[in-house]
mmCIF file of C-alpha atoms in Angstrom:
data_model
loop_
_atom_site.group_PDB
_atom_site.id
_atom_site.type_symbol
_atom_site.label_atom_id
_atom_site.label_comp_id
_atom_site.label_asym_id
_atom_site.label_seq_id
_atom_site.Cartn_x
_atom_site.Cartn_y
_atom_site.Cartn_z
ATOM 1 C CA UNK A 1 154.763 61.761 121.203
ATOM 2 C CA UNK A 2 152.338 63.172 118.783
ATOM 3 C CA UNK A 3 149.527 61.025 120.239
ATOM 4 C CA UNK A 4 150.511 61.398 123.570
ATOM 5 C CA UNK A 5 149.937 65.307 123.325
ATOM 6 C CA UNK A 6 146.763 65.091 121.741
ATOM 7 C CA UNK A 7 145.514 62.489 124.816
ATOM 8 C CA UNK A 8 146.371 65.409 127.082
ATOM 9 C CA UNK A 9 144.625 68.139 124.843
ATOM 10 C CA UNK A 10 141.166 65.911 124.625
ATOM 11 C CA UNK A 11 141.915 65.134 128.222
ATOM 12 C CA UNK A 12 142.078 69.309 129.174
ATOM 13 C CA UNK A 13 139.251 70.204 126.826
ATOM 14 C CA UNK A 14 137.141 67.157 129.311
ATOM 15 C CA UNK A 15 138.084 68.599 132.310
ATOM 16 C CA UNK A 16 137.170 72.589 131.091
ATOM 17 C CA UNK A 17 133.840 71.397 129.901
ATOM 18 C CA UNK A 18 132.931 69.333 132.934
ATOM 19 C CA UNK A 19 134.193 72.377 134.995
ATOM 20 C CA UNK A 20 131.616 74.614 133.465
ATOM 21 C CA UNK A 21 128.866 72.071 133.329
ATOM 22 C CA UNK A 22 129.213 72.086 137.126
ATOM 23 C CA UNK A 23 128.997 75.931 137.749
ATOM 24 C CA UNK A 24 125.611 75.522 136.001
ATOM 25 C CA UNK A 25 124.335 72.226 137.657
ATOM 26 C CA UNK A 26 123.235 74.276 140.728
ATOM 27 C CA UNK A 27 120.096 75.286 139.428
ATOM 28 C CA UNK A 28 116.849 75.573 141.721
ATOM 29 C CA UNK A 29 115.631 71.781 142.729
ATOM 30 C CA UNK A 30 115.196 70.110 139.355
ATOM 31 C CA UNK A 31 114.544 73.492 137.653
ATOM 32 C CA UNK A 32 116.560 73.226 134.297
ATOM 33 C CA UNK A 33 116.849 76.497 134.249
ATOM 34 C CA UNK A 34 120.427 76.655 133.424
ATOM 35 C CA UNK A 35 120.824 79.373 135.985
ATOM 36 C CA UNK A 36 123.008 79.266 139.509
ATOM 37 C CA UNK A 37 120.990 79.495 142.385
ATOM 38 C CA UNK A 38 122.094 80.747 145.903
ATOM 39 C CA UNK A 39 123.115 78.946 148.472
ATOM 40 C CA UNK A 40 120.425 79.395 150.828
ATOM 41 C CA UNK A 41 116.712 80.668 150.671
ATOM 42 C CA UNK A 42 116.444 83.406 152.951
ATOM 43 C CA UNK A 43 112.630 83.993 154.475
ATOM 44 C CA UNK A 44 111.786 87.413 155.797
ATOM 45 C CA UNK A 45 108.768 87.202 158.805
ATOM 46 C CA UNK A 46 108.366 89.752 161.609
ATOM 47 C CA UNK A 47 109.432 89.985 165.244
ATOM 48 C CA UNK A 48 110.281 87.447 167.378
ATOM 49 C CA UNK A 49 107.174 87.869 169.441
ATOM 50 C CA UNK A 50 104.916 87.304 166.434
ATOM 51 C CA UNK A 51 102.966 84.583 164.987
ATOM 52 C CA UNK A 52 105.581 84.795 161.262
ATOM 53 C CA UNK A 53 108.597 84.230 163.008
ATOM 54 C CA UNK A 54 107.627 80.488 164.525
ATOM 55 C CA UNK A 55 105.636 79.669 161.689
ATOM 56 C CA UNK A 56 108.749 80.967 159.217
ATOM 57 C CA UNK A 57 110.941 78.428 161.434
ATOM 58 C CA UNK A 58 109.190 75.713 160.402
ATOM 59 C CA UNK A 59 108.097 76.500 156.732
ATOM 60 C CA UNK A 60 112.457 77.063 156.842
ATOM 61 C CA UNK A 61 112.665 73.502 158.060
ATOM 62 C CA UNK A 62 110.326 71.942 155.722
ATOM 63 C CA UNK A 63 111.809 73.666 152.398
ATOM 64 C CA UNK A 64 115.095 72.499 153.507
ATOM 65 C CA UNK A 65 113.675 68.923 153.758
ATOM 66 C CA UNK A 66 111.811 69.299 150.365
ATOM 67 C CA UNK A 67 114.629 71.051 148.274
ATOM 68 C CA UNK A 68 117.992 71.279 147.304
ATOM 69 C CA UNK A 69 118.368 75.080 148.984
ATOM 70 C CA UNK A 70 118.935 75.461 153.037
ATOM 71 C CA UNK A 71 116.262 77.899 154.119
ATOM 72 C CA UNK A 72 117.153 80.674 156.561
ATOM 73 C CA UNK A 73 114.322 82.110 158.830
ATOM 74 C CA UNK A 74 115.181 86.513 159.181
ATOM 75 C CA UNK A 75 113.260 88.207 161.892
ATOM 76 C CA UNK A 76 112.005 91.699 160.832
ATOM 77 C CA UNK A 77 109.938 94.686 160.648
ATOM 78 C CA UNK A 78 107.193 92.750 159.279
ATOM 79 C CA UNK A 79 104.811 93.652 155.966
ATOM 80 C CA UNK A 80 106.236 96.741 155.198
ATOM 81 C CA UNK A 81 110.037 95.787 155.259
ATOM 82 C CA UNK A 82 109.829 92.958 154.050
ATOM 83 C CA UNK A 83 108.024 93.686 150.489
ATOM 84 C CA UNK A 84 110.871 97.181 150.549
ATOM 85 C CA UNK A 85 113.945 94.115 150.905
ATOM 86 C CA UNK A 86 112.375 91.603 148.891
ATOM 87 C CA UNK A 87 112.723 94.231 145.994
ATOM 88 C CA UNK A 88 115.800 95.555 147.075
ATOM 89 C CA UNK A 89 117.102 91.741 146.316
ATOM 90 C CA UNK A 90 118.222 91.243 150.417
ATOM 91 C CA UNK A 91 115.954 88.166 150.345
ATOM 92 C CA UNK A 92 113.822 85.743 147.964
ATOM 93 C CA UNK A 93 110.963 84.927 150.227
ATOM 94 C CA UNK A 94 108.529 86.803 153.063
ATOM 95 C CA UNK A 95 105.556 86.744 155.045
ATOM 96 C CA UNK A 96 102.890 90.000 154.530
ATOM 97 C CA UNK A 97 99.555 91.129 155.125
ATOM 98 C CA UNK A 98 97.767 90.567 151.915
ATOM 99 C CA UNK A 99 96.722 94.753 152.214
ATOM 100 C CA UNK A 100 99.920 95.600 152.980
ATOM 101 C CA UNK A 101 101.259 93.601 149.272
ATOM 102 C CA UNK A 102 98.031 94.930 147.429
ATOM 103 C CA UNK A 103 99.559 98.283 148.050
ATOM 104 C CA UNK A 104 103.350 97.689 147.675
ATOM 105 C CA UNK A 105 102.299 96.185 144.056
ATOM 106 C CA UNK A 106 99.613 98.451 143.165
ATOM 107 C CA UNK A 107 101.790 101.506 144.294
ATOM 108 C CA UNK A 108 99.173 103.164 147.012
ATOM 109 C CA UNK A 109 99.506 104.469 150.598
ATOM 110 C CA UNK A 110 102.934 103.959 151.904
ATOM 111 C CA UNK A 111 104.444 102.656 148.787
ATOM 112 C CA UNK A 112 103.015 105.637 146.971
ATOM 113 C CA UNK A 113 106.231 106.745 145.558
ATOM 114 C CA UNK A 114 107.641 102.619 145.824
ATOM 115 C CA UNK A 115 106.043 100.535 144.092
ATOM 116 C CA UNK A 116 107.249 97.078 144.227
ATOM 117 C CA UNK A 117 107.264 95.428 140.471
ATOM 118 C CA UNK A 118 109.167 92.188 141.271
ATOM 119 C CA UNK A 119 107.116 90.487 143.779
ATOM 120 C CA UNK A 120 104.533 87.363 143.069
ATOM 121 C CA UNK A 121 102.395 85.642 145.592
ATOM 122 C CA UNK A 122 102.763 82.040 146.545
ATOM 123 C CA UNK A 123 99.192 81.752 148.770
ATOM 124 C CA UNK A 124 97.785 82.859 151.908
ATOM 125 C CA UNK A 125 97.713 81.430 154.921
ATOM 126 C CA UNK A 126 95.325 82.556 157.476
ATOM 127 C CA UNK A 127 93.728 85.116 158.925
ATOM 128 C CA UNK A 128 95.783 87.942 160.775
ATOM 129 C CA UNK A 129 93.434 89.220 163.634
ATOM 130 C CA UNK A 130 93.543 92.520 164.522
ATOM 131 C CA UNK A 131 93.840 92.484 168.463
ATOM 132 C CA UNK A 132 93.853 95.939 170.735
ATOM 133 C CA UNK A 133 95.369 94.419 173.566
ATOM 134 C CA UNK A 134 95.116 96.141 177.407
ATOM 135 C CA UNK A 135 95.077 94.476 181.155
ATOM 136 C CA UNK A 136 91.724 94.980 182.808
ATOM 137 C CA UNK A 137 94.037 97.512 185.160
ATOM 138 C CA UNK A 138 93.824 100.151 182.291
ATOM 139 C CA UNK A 139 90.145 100.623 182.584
ATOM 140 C CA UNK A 140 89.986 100.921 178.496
ATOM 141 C CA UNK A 141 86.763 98.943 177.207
ATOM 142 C CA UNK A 142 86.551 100.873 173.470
ATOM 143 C CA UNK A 143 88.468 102.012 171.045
ATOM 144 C CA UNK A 144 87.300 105.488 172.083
ATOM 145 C CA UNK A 145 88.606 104.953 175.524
ATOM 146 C CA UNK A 146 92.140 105.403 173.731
ATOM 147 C CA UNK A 147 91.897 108.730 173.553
ATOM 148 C CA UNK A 148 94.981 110.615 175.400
ATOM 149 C CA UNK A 149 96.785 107.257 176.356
ATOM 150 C CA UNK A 150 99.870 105.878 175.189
ATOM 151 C CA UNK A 151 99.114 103.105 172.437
ATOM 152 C CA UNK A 152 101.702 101.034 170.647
ATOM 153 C CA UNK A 153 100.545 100.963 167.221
ATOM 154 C CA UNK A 154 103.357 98.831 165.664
ATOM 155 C CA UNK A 155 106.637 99.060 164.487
ATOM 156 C CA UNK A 156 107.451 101.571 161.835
ATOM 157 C CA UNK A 157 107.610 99.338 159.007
ATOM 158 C CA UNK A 158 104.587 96.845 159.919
ATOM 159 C CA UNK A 159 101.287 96.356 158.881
ATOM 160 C CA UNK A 160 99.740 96.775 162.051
ATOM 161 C CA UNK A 161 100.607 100.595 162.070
ATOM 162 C CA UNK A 162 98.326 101.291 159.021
ATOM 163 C CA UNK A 163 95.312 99.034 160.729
ATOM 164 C CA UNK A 164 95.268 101.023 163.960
ATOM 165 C CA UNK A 165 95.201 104.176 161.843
ATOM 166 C CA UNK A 166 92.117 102.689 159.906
ATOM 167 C CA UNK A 167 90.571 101.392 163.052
ATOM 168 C CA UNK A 168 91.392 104.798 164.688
ATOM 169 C CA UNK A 169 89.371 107.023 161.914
ATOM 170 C CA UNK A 170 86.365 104.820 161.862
ATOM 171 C CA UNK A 171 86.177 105.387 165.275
ATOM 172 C CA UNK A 172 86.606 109.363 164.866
ATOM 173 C CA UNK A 173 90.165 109.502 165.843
ATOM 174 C CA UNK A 174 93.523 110.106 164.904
ATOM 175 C CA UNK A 175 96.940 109.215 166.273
ATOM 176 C CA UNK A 176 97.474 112.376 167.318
ATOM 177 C CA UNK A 177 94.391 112.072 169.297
ATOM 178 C CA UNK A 178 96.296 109.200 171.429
ATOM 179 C CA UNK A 179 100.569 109.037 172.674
ATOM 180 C CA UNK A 180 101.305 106.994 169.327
ATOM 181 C CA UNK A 181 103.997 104.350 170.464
ATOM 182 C CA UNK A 182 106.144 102.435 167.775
ATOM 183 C CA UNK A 183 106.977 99.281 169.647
ATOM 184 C CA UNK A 184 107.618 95.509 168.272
ATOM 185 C CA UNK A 185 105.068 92.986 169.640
ATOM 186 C CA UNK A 186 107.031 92.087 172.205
ATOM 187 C CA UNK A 187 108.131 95.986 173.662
ATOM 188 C CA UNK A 188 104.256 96.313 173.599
ATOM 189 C CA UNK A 189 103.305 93.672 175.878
ATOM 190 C CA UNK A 190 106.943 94.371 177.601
ATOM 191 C CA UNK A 191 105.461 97.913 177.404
ATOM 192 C CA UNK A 192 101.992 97.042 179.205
ATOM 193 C CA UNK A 193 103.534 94.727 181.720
ATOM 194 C CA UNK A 194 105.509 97.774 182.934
ATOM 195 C CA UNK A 195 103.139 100.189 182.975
ATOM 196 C CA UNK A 196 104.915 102.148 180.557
ATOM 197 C CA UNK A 197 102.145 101.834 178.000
ATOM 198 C CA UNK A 198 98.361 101.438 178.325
ATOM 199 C CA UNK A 199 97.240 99.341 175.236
ATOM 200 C CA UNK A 200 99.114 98.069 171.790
ATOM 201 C CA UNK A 201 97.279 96.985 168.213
ATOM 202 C CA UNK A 202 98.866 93.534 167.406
ATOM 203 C CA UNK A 203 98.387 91.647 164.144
ATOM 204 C CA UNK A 204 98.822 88.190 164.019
ATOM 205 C CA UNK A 205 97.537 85.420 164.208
ATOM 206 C CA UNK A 206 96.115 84.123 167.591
ATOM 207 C CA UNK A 207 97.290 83.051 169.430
ATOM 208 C CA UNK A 208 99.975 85.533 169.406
ATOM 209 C CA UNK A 209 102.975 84.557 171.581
ATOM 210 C CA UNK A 210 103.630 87.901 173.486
ATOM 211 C CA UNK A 211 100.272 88.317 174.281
ATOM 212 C CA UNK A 212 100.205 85.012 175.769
ATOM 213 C CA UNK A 213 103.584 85.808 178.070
ATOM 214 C CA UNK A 214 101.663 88.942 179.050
ATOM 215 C CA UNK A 215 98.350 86.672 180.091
ATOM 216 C CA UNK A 216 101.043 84.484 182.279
ATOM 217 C CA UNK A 217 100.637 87.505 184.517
ATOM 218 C CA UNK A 218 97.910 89.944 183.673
ATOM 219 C CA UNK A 219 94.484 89.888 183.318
ATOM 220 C CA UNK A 220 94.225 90.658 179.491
ATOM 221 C CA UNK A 221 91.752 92.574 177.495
ATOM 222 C CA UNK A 222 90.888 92.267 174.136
ATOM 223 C CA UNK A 223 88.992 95.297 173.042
ATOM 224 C CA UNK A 224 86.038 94.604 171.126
ATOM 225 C CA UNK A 225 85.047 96.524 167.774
ATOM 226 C CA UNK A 226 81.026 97.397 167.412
ATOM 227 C CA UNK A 227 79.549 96.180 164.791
ATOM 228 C CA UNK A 228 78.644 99.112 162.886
ATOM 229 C CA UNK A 229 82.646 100.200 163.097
ATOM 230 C CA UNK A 230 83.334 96.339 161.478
ATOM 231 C CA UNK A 231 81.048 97.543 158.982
ATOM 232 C CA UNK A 232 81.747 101.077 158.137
ATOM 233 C CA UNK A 233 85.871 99.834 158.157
ATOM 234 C CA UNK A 234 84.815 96.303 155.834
ATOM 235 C CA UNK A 235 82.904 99.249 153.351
ATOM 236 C CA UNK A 236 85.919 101.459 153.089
ATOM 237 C CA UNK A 237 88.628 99.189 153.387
ATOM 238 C CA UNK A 238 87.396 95.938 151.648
ATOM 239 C CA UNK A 239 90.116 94.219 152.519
ATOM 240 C CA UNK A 240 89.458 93.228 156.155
ATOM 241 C CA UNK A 241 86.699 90.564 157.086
ATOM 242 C CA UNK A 242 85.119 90.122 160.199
ATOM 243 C CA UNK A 243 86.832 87.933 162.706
ATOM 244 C CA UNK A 244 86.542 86.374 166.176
ATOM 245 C CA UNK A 245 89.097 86.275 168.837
ATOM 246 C CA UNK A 246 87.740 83.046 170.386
ATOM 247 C CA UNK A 247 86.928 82.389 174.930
ATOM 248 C CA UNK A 248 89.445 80.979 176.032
ATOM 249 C CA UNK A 249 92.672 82.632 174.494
ATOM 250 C CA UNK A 250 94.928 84.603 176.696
ATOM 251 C CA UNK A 251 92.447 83.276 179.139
ATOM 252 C CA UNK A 252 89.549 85.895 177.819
ATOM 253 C CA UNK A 253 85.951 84.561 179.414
ATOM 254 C CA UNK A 254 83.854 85.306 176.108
ATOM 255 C CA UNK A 255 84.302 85.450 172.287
ATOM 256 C CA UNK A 256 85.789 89.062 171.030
ATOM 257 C CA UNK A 257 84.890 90.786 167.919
ATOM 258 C CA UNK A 258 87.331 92.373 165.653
ATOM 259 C CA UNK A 259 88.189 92.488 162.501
ATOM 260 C CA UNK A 260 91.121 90.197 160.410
ATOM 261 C CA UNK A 261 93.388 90.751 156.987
ATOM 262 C CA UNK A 262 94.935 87.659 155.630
ATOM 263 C CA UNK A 263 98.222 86.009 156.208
ATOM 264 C CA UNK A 264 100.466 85.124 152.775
ATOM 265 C CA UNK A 265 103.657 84.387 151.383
ATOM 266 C CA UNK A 266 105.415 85.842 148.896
ATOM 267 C CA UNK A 267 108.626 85.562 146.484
ATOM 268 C CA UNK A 268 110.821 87.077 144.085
ATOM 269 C CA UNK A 269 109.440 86.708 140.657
ATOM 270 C CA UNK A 270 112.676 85.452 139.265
ATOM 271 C CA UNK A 271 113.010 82.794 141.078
ATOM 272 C CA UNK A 272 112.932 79.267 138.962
ATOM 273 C CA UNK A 273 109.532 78.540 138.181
ATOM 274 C CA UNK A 274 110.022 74.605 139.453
ATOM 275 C CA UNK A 275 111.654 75.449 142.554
ATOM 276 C CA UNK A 276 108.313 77.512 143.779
ATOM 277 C CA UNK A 277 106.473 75.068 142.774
ATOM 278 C CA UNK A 278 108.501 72.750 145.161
ATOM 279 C CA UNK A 279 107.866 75.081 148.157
ATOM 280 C CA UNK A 280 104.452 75.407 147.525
ATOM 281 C CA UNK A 281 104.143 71.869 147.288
ATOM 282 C CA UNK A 282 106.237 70.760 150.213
ATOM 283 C CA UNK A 283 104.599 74.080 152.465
ATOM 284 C CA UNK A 284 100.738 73.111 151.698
ATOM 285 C CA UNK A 285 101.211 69.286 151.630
ATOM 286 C CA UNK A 286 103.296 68.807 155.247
ATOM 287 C CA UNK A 287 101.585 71.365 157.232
ATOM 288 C CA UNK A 288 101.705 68.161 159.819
ATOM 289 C CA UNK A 289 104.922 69.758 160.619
ATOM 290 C CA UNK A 290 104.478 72.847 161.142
ATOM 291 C CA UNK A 291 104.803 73.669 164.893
ATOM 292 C CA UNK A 292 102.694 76.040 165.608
ATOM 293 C CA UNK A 293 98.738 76.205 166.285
ATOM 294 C CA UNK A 294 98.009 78.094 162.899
ATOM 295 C CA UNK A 295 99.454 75.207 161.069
ATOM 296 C CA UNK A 296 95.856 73.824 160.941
ATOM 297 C CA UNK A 297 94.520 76.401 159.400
ATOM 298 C CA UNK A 298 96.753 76.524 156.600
ATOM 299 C CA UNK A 299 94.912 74.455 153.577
ATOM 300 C CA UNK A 300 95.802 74.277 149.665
ATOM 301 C CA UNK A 301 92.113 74.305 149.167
ATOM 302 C CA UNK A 302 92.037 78.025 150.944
ATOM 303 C CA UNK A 303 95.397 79.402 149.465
ATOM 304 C CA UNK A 304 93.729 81.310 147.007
ATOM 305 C CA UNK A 305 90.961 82.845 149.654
ATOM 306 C CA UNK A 306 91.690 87.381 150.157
ATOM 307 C CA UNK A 307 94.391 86.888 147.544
ATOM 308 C CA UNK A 308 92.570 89.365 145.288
ATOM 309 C CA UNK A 309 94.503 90.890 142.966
ATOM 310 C CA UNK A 310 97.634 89.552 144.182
ATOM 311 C CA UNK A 311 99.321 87.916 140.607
ATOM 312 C CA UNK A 312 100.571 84.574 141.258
ATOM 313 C CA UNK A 313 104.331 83.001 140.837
ATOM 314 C CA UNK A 314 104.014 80.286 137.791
ATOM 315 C CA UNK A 315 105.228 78.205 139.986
ATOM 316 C CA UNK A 316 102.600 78.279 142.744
ATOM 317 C CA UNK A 317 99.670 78.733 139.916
ATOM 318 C CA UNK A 318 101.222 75.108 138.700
ATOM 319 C CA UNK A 319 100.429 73.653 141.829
ATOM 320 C CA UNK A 320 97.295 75.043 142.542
ATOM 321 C CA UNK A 321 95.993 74.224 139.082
ATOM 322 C CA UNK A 322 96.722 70.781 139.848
ATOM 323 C CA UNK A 323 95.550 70.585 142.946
ATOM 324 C CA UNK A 324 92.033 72.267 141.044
ATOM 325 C CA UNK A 325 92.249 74.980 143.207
ATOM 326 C CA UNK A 326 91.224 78.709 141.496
ATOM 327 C CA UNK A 327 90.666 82.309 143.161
#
């Protein structure tokens, strides 16, 4: 009898042991950090009439392929919103405008009294254009041709907001001088189509998916910037480079100067330093997959490219270091 109850003690003592070993075998892809991980990785990007949402779709697809953790793709308010939920804890991953993070982790402009202490990069993508977008039925060929119309200049929340501002005060203006709109990408173009608005600032990538529903229809406009405005914008705000919206998109007849910040991603700095390595990794290195024209432009060997700054996540530093990549 003795033995009998001590071969059902050692037996309970196995089972509690196993139980706990379990709770902690759920850590992030190989990890060994001990630590539970969540369920899912949830990936902040923009509005649905963007150039992050897509492109979040299929970095979602490929982490999920790569990893142990099921990605989930949020749409959203863009830079802005998504550095404010990243710290809030509401989500471990994002898209942003490498400006818009410089000042959300440096504590300047709109993050002023905000700062965001628990955000790391993982790389940057591509360039986001800055397009002023019109139908050749608005009659608006400059920036100063803005003056007194109603102009969507992005979301409250998004990036694009503070780049028309910029672009507005090299140019002498204000958005008080114009009928400041707040409208998503895809009220904008909605916006235009309807006559409702005259012109929107869009940043994304091109080509930018609303824009291109509005060119199904409409004779589109990109508005060019002069090249002493690139300039005097590039001197103040060092953060933009010059960029081309190429003939040919949204059926445009000739190349369009502009100006372009920089696509990247970035993460919660407590998440496990192997698992962001394994996103990095699977991101950079199957960019094959990702559906979406951008997806070409996104290279290992340019991840470090506008990043600045911007401190690094272990986790992608491992990677690059590897892959004898440095800023």
């Amino acid at each position: 009898m003795k033995k009998y109850l001590l071969v059902v003690m050692m037996l309970a003592v196995a089972m509690i042991a196993a139980a706990c070993g379990g709770s902690e075998g759920t850590s992030g892809s190989g990890g060994g950090s001990g630590e539970s991980k969540p369920k899912t990785l949830r990936i902040l990007t923009g509005g649905t009439g963007g150039t992050y949402y897509p492109l979040g779709g299929s970095f979602g697809d490929i982490i999920s392929d790569s990893t142990d953790y099921k990605a989930t793709v949020q749409s959203s308010g863009a830079s802005v919103e998504n550095m404010q939920t990243l710290k809030s804890g509401d989500a471990e991953m994002a898209f942003s405008q490498t400006d818009i993070a410089t000042y959300a982790l440096t504590g300047e402009s709109m993050f002023k009294d905000n700062k965001i202490d628990n955000v790391l990069g993982i790389g940057t993508l591509y360039n986001e254009t800055v397009q002023l977008i019109t139908t050749d039925k608005s009659g608006i060929k400059s920036v100063e041709d803005l003056k007194g119309k109603k102009v969507s200049v992005g979301a409250i929340g998004s990036g694009a907001y503070l780049n028309a501002v910029q672009i507005l005060e090299v140019h002498g203006l204000t958005v008080e001088d114009i009928q400041a709109q707040n409208l998503s990408f895809d009220e904008s173009t909605e916006g235009i189509q309807g006559g409702s608005i005259d012109a929107a600032f869009v940043t994304a990538g091109t080509p930018t998916a609303a824009v291109e529903t509005l060119s199904a229809q409409n004779k589109v406009v990109v508005v060019p910037l002069e090249e002493d405005k690139v300039k005097a914008l590039i001197e103040k705000y060092p953060f933009y480079s010059e960029d081309v919206v190429p003939s040919g998109t949204y059926k445009i007849g000739e190349d369009v100067n502009t100006v372009a910040v920089k696509a990247m991603l970035v993460v919660q700095d407590e998440l496990d330093e192997e698992l962001v390595y394994e996103i990095t990794k699977s991101i950079f290195e199957n960019t094959d997959k990702i559906a979406h024209a951008k997806g070409k432009l996104i290279k290992a060997e340019t991840a470090l490219d506008g990043i600045g700054d911007l401190k690094l996540h272990p986790g992608a530093e491992k990677y690059f270091k590897e892959k004898g990549v440095s800023k």
